[in-house]
Coordinates of C-alpha atoms in Angstrom, one line a residue:
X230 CA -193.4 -100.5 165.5
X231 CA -194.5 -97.0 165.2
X232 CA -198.3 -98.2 164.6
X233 CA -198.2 -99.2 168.3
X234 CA -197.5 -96.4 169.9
X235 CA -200.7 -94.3 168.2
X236 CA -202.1 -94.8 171.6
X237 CA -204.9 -91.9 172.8
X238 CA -203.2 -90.1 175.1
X239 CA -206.4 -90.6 178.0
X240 CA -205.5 -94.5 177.0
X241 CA -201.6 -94.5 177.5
X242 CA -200.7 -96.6 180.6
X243 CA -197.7 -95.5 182.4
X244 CA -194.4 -97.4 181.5
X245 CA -191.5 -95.0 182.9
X246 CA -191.0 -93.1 186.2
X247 CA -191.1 -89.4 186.3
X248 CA -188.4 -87.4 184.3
X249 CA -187.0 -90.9 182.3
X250 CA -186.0 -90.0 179.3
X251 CA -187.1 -90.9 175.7
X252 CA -184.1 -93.1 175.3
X253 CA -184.5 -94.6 178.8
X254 CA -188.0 -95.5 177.5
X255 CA -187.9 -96.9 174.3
X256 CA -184.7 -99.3 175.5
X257 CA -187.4 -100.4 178.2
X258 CA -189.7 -101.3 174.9
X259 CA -192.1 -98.5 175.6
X260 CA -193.2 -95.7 173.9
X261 CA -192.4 -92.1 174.4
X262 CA -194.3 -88.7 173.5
X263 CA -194.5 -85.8 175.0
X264 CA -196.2 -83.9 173.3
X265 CA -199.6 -83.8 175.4
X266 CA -198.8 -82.1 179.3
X267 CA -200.4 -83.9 182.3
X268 CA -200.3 -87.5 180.2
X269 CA -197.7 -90.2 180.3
X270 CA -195.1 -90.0 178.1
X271 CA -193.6 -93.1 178.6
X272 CA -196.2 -96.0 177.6
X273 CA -197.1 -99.3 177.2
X274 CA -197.5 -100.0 173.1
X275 CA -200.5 -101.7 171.9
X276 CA -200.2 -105.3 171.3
X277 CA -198.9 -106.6 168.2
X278 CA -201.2 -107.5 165.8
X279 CA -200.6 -111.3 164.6
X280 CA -202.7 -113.1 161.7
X281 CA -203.0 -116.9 162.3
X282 CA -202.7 -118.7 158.8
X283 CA -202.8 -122.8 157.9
X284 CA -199.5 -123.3 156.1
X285 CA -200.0 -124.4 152.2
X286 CA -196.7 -126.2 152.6
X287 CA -197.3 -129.6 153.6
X288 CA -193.7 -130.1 154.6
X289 CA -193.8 -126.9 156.7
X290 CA -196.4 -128.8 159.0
X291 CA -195.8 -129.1 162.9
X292 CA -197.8 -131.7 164.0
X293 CA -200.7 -131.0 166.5
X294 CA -202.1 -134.5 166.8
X295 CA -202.2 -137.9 167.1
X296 CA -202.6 -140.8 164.5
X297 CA -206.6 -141.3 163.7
X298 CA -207.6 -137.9 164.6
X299 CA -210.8 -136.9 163.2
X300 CA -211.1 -133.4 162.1
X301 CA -213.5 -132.5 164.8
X302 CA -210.6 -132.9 167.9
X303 CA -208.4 -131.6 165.9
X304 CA -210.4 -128.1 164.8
X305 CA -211.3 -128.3 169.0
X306 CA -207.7 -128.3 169.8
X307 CA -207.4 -124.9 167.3
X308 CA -205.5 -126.6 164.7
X309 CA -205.9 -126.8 161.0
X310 CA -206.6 -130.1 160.0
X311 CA -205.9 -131.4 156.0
X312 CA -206.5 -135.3 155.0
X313 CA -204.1 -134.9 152.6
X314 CA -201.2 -135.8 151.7
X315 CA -200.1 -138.8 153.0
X316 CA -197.1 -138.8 155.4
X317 CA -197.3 -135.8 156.8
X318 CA -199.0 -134.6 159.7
X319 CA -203.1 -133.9 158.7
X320 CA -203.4 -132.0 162.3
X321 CA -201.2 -129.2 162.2
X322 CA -200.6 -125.8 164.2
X323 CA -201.1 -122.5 162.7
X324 CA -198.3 -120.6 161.1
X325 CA -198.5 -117.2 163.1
X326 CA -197.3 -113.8 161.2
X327 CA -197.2 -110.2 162.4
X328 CA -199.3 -108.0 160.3

C-alpha cells in the first residue's frame, strides 16, 4: 500500500543492493524512491496497520477455549469472551482487519 512507503527518508532501512532497479524492488515487496540523493531508495515499508475486532457473528466464532472458562482466562489468553448464545464457542479469537 502506498501509505507504507511515506517512510522519512533518514528512517528508510535499506532493502535493495546498489543500482537495483524500481521494478527489481517493489517485486522484492519493498519500496522504491529516489527522489532524495545519498538515501536508500529501495526500503523496507512500514508495517501494516491491523485493527483487532470481536466478531458480532456468533457463528463466525473460532474457539479460543475450553468448556467452563471463566472470562478472566479467557480475556488473559487475549480473547474476546461472550456468555451468550448457547452452542457456540463464548471464548473466541479476534477477527483481525487491515485498516
Amino acid at each position: 500500500a502506498k501509505c507504507q512507503c511515506k517512510v522519512a527518508p533518514r528512517d528508510r532501512k535499506n532493502c535493495g543492493y546498489p543500482g537495483i532497479s524500481a521494478a527489481e524492488c517493489k517485486k522484492a515487496g519493498c519500496c522504491f524512491n529516489a527522489s532524495v540523493p545519498g538515501m536508500p531508495w529501495c526500503f523496507t515499508p512500514k508495517p501494516k496497520k491491523v485493527k483487532r475486532t470481536c466478531p458480532s457473528d456468533p457463528h463466525a466464532r473460532r474457539n479460543c477455549g475450553f468448556p467452563g472458562i471463566t472470562a478472566k482466562e479467557c480475556e488473559r489468553k487475549g480473547c474476546c469472551f461472550r456468555a451468550h448464545p448457547a452452542g457456540v464457542p463464548w471464548c473466541f479469537y479476534h477477527h483481525v482487519v487491515e485498516e
